[in-house]
């Protein structure tokens, strides 16, 4: 908004009072001062400001970007970002019984009983709510796998009115073992961001097998899982653990072998659930053996049954710290209530986690088959808050996202309104009249040019001065 022009005050003498006022102590009484310009609004970050994603680097020198996080139905094309929350009823009054007059005789009828006034009901005041001291839920978004993802965190925060994104989320490429080990240069920028504040959380999706998105057939997957269960691949995960500890992020949340109940990834559970569970346990044991580590391991299937029930893949409480769920708005036509109540859906997830004494998380969630669904967005945010999710990270690219995707304006407005940092308006300070001051009425025309009434200190002629 353009600044308002300051009003030029008249400097010309008006009449004799102004001459007298020059000889006395004159101060301005309460009244409006100069016009003040409105603060300029913070411009909204728009996807058009976000640069195009760079093409994949040669795997020999830079890690290849991981494929976009995949829900439990065919994965949408990886987007190139566009030019980027019993009253108690009072008791009924009681009237005590009246006793007859004790001085009455047989010849004297008893005096008429005098009813006692009703006892005023006792009102139970409604207790004043006590503000919660629990920390705000940690949230973030997947914005990009590399340095661009880190840079965009601050811009998404600005779009949300300064709300703090405490979770950074990225993926290790699953094309070859050297990248699963955390190739030097790839994780450094994420580690730097994490170390800037103590309450931040780094969430890292880690594939369990190389060639993770190459459509490896079930027989070969079964063989790979059995080889992993025997310890053949332990050294790759020790190397990753050492890398993370060396970067100063030993408390990273490891989302290991995510969406194992589906068919998309080579690290899927279906071909041999028993071998898959044994392999998970070996990986966790190997990474926990590295000195200095404080990793938390997140078991995160897709919502619903998918190819196999995700409960058949659960490796046990000893090697799982968090029970997550990737929960996109799909399939088409499925209401949010049905997503809650379906077999192995949202309700069964939180019940399962509670029974095992684990917190829940939502590493991937967002819009999908039902389009720009504001109702899903509102209820999913409420669901995660009500069930005390340890963290959640929205997948923020089309068709799932709200900031880097222009195709979901209604859901975007809901997300922004519910997660934006509220701005507390500052109450204007009431103008104060100086002590020992008497305002002099000069008329509206003159007072408007002086900015208020003149005040005369009436004791200015005192001999003590």
XYZ file of C-alpha atoms in Angstrom:
465
model
C 0.000 0.000 0.000
C 1.308 3.413 -0.852
C 2.263 5.595 2.077
C -0.210 8.264 3.056
C 0.901 11.865 2.587
C 1.750 13.740 5.766
C -0.479 16.755 6.337
C 1.352 20.103 6.166
C 0.575 22.108 9.231
C -0.221 25.842 8.907
C 2.558 28.076 10.170
C 0.622 31.360 9.746
C -0.583 33.290 12.872
C -4.309 32.887 13.325
C -5.396 35.409 15.889
C -4.314 37.061 19.134
C -4.510 33.888 21.179
C -1.657 32.473 19.205
C 0.467 35.524 20.155
C -0.317 35.028 23.821
C 0.407 31.366 23.519
C 3.926 32.144 22.399
C 4.630 33.671 25.805
C 3.287 30.788 27.769
C 4.144 27.141 28.013
C 2.073 25.606 25.243
C 1.828 21.921 24.608
C -0.449 19.904 22.446
C -3.378 18.198 24.121
C -4.484 14.764 23.116
C -5.431 14.514 19.480
C -4.475 12.956 16.216
C -0.915 13.223 15.082
C 0.556 12.974 11.578
C -0.763 10.274 9.338
C 1.192 7.048 9.548
C 1.771 4.880 6.534
C 0.353 1.378 6.514
C 3.044 -1.307 6.682
C 3.707 -2.903 3.355
C 2.256 -6.405 3.186
C 4.622 -9.310 2.998
C 4.413 -10.570 -0.559
C 3.162 -14.120 -0.903
C 5.626 -16.581 -2.213
C 4.255 -18.098 -5.345
C 5.304 -21.135 -7.228
C 6.311 -18.870 -10.074
C 9.254 -17.695 -7.988
C 10.635 -21.190 -7.589
C 13.271 -22.074 -10.181
C 13.088 -25.118 -12.372
C 14.592 -28.285 -10.946
C 18.023 -29.045 -12.339
C 18.463 -32.204 -14.410
C 19.900 -35.253 -12.637
C 23.638 -35.252 -12.176
C 25.908 -38.029 -13.254
C 25.767 -40.713 -10.494
C 29.520 -40.935 -10.440
C 29.913 -37.382 -9.235
C 26.567 -36.331 -7.731
C 23.719 -38.405 -6.273
C 20.879 -38.980 -8.637
C 17.642 -37.427 -7.415
C 15.266 -39.910 -5.859
C 11.994 -40.491 -7.498
C 9.040 -38.605 -6.153
C 7.491 -40.108 -3.016
C 5.022 -42.705 -4.188
C 1.555 -43.361 -2.706
C -0.086 -46.721 -2.932
C -1.459 -46.263 -6.404
C 0.529 -45.608 -9.554
C 2.945 -42.816 -8.868
C 2.258 -39.531 -10.666
C 4.947 -38.152 -12.884
C 7.665 -36.446 -10.902
C 6.837 -32.782 -11.330
C 9.128 -30.131 -12.536
C 7.985 -27.375 -10.168
C 6.329 -24.652 -12.128
C 8.025 -21.355 -12.500
C 7.594 -22.134 -8.320
C -6.808 -26.283 14.077
C -20.217 -30.583 31.265
C -21.388 -27.806 32.715
C -22.788 -28.855 36.136
C -26.406 -27.808 36.580
C -27.017 -25.842 39.799
C -28.827 -27.811 42.494
C -32.524 -27.170 42.945
C -33.239 -24.740 45.776
C -34.478 -26.546 48.907
C -37.068 -25.246 51.383
C -36.500 -26.633 54.889
C -39.534 -28.018 56.798
C -41.061 -25.550 59.308
C -41.524 -26.785 62.925
C -44.609 -25.830 65.015
C -44.283 -23.162 67.707
C -42.914 -24.931 70.867
C -44.925 -22.547 73.199
C -48.306 -23.537 71.799
C -50.891 -25.326 74.061
C -53.901 -27.501 73.330
C -56.274 -24.518 73.615
C -54.072 -22.414 71.395
C -53.753 -23.504 67.853
C -50.277 -23.591 66.574
C -49.070 -20.608 64.737
C -49.049 -20.829 60.998
C -45.688 -21.963 59.835
C -43.580 -19.277 58.299
C -41.876 -20.565 55.187
C -38.179 -19.999 55.065
C -36.877 -18.196 52.017
C -35.459 -20.531 49.414
C -31.757 -21.133 49.534
C -30.030 -19.538 46.606
C -28.695 -22.155 44.259
C -24.970 -22.690 44.307
C -23.537 -22.063 40.881
C -20.531 -24.029 39.797
C -18.314 -21.705 37.792
C -17.008 -22.972 34.506
C -13.298 -23.616 34.937
C -11.015 -21.339 32.980
C -9.120 -23.306 30.357
C -5.436 -23.632 31.125
C -3.255 -23.046 28.086
C -1.402 -26.143 26.969
C 2.335 -26.171 27.592
C 2.909 -28.990 25.120
C 5.110 -28.059 22.169
C 3.387 -27.386 18.886
C 3.250 -30.383 16.559
C 6.307 -30.595 14.333
C 5.485 -30.204 10.658
C 7.211 -29.632 7.396
C 6.951 -30.525 3.737
C 8.894 -32.376 1.094
C 9.977 -29.521 -1.186
C 12.894 -31.040 -3.115
C 15.488 -33.721 -2.406
C 18.578 -31.472 -2.515
C 19.761 -27.964 -1.691
C 16.668 -26.427 -3.304
C 14.541 -28.230 -0.732
C 16.477 -26.632 2.106
C 16.258 -23.162 0.537
C 12.507 -23.458 0.021
C 11.812 -24.153 3.702
C 12.263 -20.468 4.583
C 10.068 -19.384 1.664
C 7.246 -21.721 2.625
C 7.542 -20.410 6.198
C 7.149 -16.840 4.911
C 4.048 -17.886 2.923
C 2.657 -19.249 6.201
C 3.162 -15.916 7.964
C 6.410 -16.920 9.644
C 5.194 -20.280 11.010
C 8.211 -22.420 11.799
C 8.751 -25.571 9.804
C 10.622 -27.769 12.271
C 10.902 -30.809 10.005
C 13.163 -31.172 6.996
C 12.408 -34.181 4.786
C 14.472 -35.745 2.027
C 15.169 -39.083 0.363
C 18.310 -41.031 -0.414
C 18.498 -42.125 -4.057
C 17.878 -45.836 -4.412
C 19.639 -46.427 -7.708
C 22.912 -47.820 -6.346
C 24.507 -48.738 -3.028
C 26.967 -45.812 -3.045
C 24.049 -43.370 -2.915
C 22.226 -45.366 -0.226
C 25.398 -45.002 1.867
C 25.000 -41.217 1.692
C 27.407 -40.024 -0.956
C 29.567 -37.108 0.305
C 28.052 -33.755 -0.593
C 24.434 -34.891 -0.715
C 23.461 -34.805 2.977
C 25.699 -31.930 4.085
C 23.244 -29.103 3.397
C 20.465 -30.943 5.268
C 22.776 -31.567 8.226
C 23.703 -27.864 8.291
C 20.005 -26.890 8.409
C 19.262 -29.405 11.174
C 22.101 -28.190 13.418
C 20.994 -24.548 13.287
C 18.248 -25.152 15.906
C 17.991 -27.780 18.620
C 14.277 -28.461 18.102
C 14.562 -29.274 14.414
C 14.099 -32.767 13.033
C 15.681 -34.337 9.962
C 13.576 -37.090 8.368
C 15.434 -39.274 5.868
C 13.822 -41.969 3.715
C 16.313 -44.811 3.236
C 15.839 -47.551 0.612
C 16.643 -51.110 1.708
C 17.828 -52.269 -1.725
C 19.470 -50.723 -4.774
C 17.622 -50.557 -8.107
C 14.694 -49.652 -5.919
C 12.407 -48.383 -8.697
C 13.423 -50.577 -11.590
C 10.520 -53.027 -11.541
C 12.490 -55.983 -10.202
C 10.389 -59.168 -10.357
C 9.149 -60.969 -7.239
C 11.532 -63.978 -7.475
C 14.576 -61.710 -7.563
C 13.168 -59.530 -4.771
C 12.694 -62.655 -2.654
C 16.315 -63.645 -3.245
C 17.583 -60.149 -2.379
C 15.564 -60.050 0.838
C 16.951 -63.417 1.920
C 20.509 -62.269 1.165
C 19.886 -59.131 3.200
C 18.476 -61.173 6.078
C 21.717 -63.166 6.116
C 23.788 -59.985 6.605
C 25.191 -59.514 3.107
C 24.299 -55.811 2.940
C 24.991 -54.759 6.545
C 28.118 -52.787 5.653
C 26.199 -50.340 3.458
C 24.021 -49.298 6.379
C 26.953 -49.054 8.795
C 28.532 -46.650 6.316
C 25.358 -44.539 6.240
C 25.163 -44.447 10.048
C 28.803 -43.361 10.283
C 28.168 -40.685 7.685
C 25.193 -39.232 9.598
C 27.013 -39.278 12.940
C 30.012 -37.601 11.303
C 27.775 -34.832 9.940
C 26.449 -34.102 13.437
C 22.943 -35.471 12.863
C 22.971 -38.674 14.946
C 19.286 -38.195 15.871
C 17.966 -38.443 12.307
C 14.579 -40.131 11.865
C 15.140 -43.020 9.433
C 12.055 -43.937 7.366
C 13.390 -47.335 6.333
C 11.844 -49.318 3.492
C 8.747 -47.123 3.280
C 5.502 -48.316 1.643
C 6.662 -51.909 1.930
C 3.075 -53.188 1.666
C 2.773 -51.980 -1.939
C 4.303 -53.087 -5.230
C 6.249 -50.025 -6.381
C 9.608 -50.584 -4.729
C 12.179 -53.339 -4.856
C 12.314 -53.209 -1.057
C 8.699 -54.403 -0.863
C 7.619 -56.947 1.733
C 5.144 -59.055 -0.260
C 7.474 -61.599 -1.917
C 8.795 -62.819 1.478
C 7.457 -61.068 4.615
C 9.551 -63.169 7.013
C 12.786 -62.420 5.163
C 11.796 -58.736 4.940
C 11.326 -58.493 8.720
C 14.609 -60.278 9.417
C 16.384 -57.937 6.976
C 14.877 -54.814 8.637
C 16.116 -56.052 12.016
C 19.645 -56.569 10.663
C 19.750 -53.041 9.209
C 18.594 -51.448 12.464
C 21.053 -53.529 14.500
C 23.932 -52.542 12.211
C 23.121 -48.812 12.359
C 22.574 -48.807 16.126
C 26.007 -50.384 16.608
C 27.722 -47.178 15.389
C 29.022 -45.113 18.362
C 27.213 -41.828 18.984
C 24.032 -42.695 17.095
C 20.570 -41.823 18.433
C 18.527 -42.765 15.377
C 14.784 -43.336 15.468
C 13.388 -45.852 12.977
C 9.995 -45.160 11.410
C 7.943 -48.068 10.001
C 5.718 -46.355 7.410
C 3.327 -48.378 5.202
C 0.676 -46.933 2.926
C -2.859 -46.532 4.275
C -5.100 -49.535 3.697
C -4.343 -53.075 2.699
C -2.528 -52.493 -0.606
C -0.764 -55.622 -1.899
C -0.330 -57.214 1.524
C -1.599 -56.239 4.993
C 1.043 -53.988 6.478
C 0.640 -55.680 9.853
C 2.239 -58.789 8.306
C 5.398 -56.785 7.652
C 5.775 -55.266 11.143
C 9.257 -56.334 12.337
C 8.695 -55.971 16.095
C 8.780 -53.371 18.848
C 12.509 -53.732 19.564
C 13.558 -52.273 16.222
C 10.708 -49.788 15.599
C 10.548 -46.387 17.307
C 7.717 -44.745 15.337
C 4.780 -46.198 13.424
C 4.086 -43.949 10.475
C 1.667 -44.005 7.574
C 1.701 -42.519 4.078
C -1.887 -41.297 3.687
C -2.869 -39.655 0.398
C -6.448 -38.699 -0.546
C -7.277 -41.767 -2.645
C -8.815 -43.757 -4.230
C -11.260 -41.621 -6.154
C -14.604 -41.235 -4.374
C -13.387 -42.499 -0.984
C -14.543 -40.078 1.726
C -12.363 -39.116 4.672
C -14.638 -41.086 7.034
C -14.038 -44.147 4.886
C -10.286 -43.530 4.960
C -10.552 -43.592 8.742
C -12.690 -46.713 9.024
C -11.427 -48.901 6.173
C -9.444 -52.038 7.094
C -5.870 -51.053 7.987
C -6.872 -47.402 7.593
C -6.247 -44.332 9.723
C -8.104 -45.605 12.823
C -6.461 -49.024 12.785
C -3.092 -47.323 12.396
C -3.424 -45.224 15.565
C -4.916 -48.168 17.463
C -2.033 -50.419 16.415
C 0.554 -47.821 17.427
C -1.123 -47.281 20.794
C -1.193 -51.020 21.454
C 2.546 -51.177 20.759
C 3.398 -48.049 22.767
C 4.685 -46.090 19.751
C 4.022 -42.548 18.504
C 2.492 -42.080 15.075
C 3.779 -40.030 12.159
C 2.741 -39.112 8.631
C 5.903 -38.842 6.505
C 3.891 -38.514 3.277
C 0.378 -37.174 2.844
C -1.480 -34.887 0.506
C -4.126 -34.503 -2.171
C -4.464 -37.016 -4.993
C -7.309 -38.815 -6.728
C -10.086 -36.558 -5.345
C -8.547 -33.349 -6.632
C -8.645 -30.026 -4.815
C -10.330 -31.489 -1.727
C -10.526 -28.836 1.007
C -12.472 -31.191 3.292
C -9.676 -33.779 3.192
C -7.101 -31.098 3.948
C -9.009 -29.728 6.944
C -9.828 -33.129 8.432
C -6.392 -34.618 7.858
C -4.731 -31.729 9.695
C -7.246 -32.117 12.526
C -6.693 -35.892 12.612
C -2.930 -35.550 12.976
C -3.258 -32.966 15.740
C -5.882 -34.919 17.684
C -3.839 -38.089 17.613
C -0.589 -36.427 18.667
C 1.500 -37.161 15.605
C 5.215 -36.870 16.292
C 5.597 -35.126 12.935
C 4.006 -34.786 9.531
C 5.405 -33.706 6.174
C 3.128 -32.807 3.292
C 4.277 -33.890 -0.180
C 4.342 -30.489 -1.835
C 4.363 -31.016 -5.584
C 1.520 -31.577 -8.028
C -0.939 -33.172 -7.680
C -0.427 -33.503 -3.930
C 0.751 -30.083 -2.793
C -0.534 -26.660 -1.815
C 2.354 -24.218 -2.227
C 4.297 -25.412 -5.258
C 1.128 -26.618 -6.993
C -1.332 -24.033 -8.328
C -4.024 -26.575 -9.088
C -5.376 -26.850 -5.515
C -6.458 -23.336 -4.466
C -9.229 -24.380 -2.032
C -7.114 -26.938 -0.160
C -4.211 -24.487 -0.252
C -6.330 -21.827 1.474
C -7.292 -24.315 4.210
C -3.697 -25.393 4.790
C -2.486 -21.821 4.904
C -5.224 -20.592 7.259
C -4.776 -23.469 9.727
C -0.970 -23.481 9.845
C -0.122 -19.798 9.468
C 1.344 -18.013 12.464
C -1.392 -15.673 13.781
C -0.461 -11.998 13.952
C -1.443 -10.390 17.270
C -2.511 -6.778 16.635
C -0.953 -4.153 18.839
C -3.507 -1.997 20.666
C -3.009 1.730 19.999
C -1.651 3.746 22.888
C -4.172 6.243 24.256
C -2.874 9.801 23.992
C -1.903 11.268 27.342
C -2.708 14.792 28.478
C 0.218 16.567 30.150
C -0.074 17.298 33.876
C -1.455 20.693 34.980
C -2.721 21.394 31.505
C -6.048 22.933 30.499
C -7.152 22.461 26.875
C -8.305 25.597 25.054
C -11.076 25.289 22.470
C -9.970 27.022 19.286
C -12.530 25.714 16.837
C -12.507 22.750 14.531
C -10.819 24.499 11.635
C -7.794 25.665 13.614
C -7.550 22.504 15.736
C -7.471 20.375 12.601
C -4.460 22.317 11.384
C -2.697 22.286 14.739
C -3.305 18.554 15.178
C -5.350 19.049 18.364
C -6.173 21.549 21.066
C -3.660 23.787 22.745
C -3.019 23.255 26.446
C -2.111 26.104 28.750
C -0.324 25.498 32.018
C -2.331 27.941 34.106
C 0.319 28.369 36.800
C 2.904 29.789 34.409
C 2.695 33.282 36.023
C 3.390 31.987 39.566
C 6.064 34.067 41.369
C 7.823 30.850 42.274
C 8.762 30.405 38.635
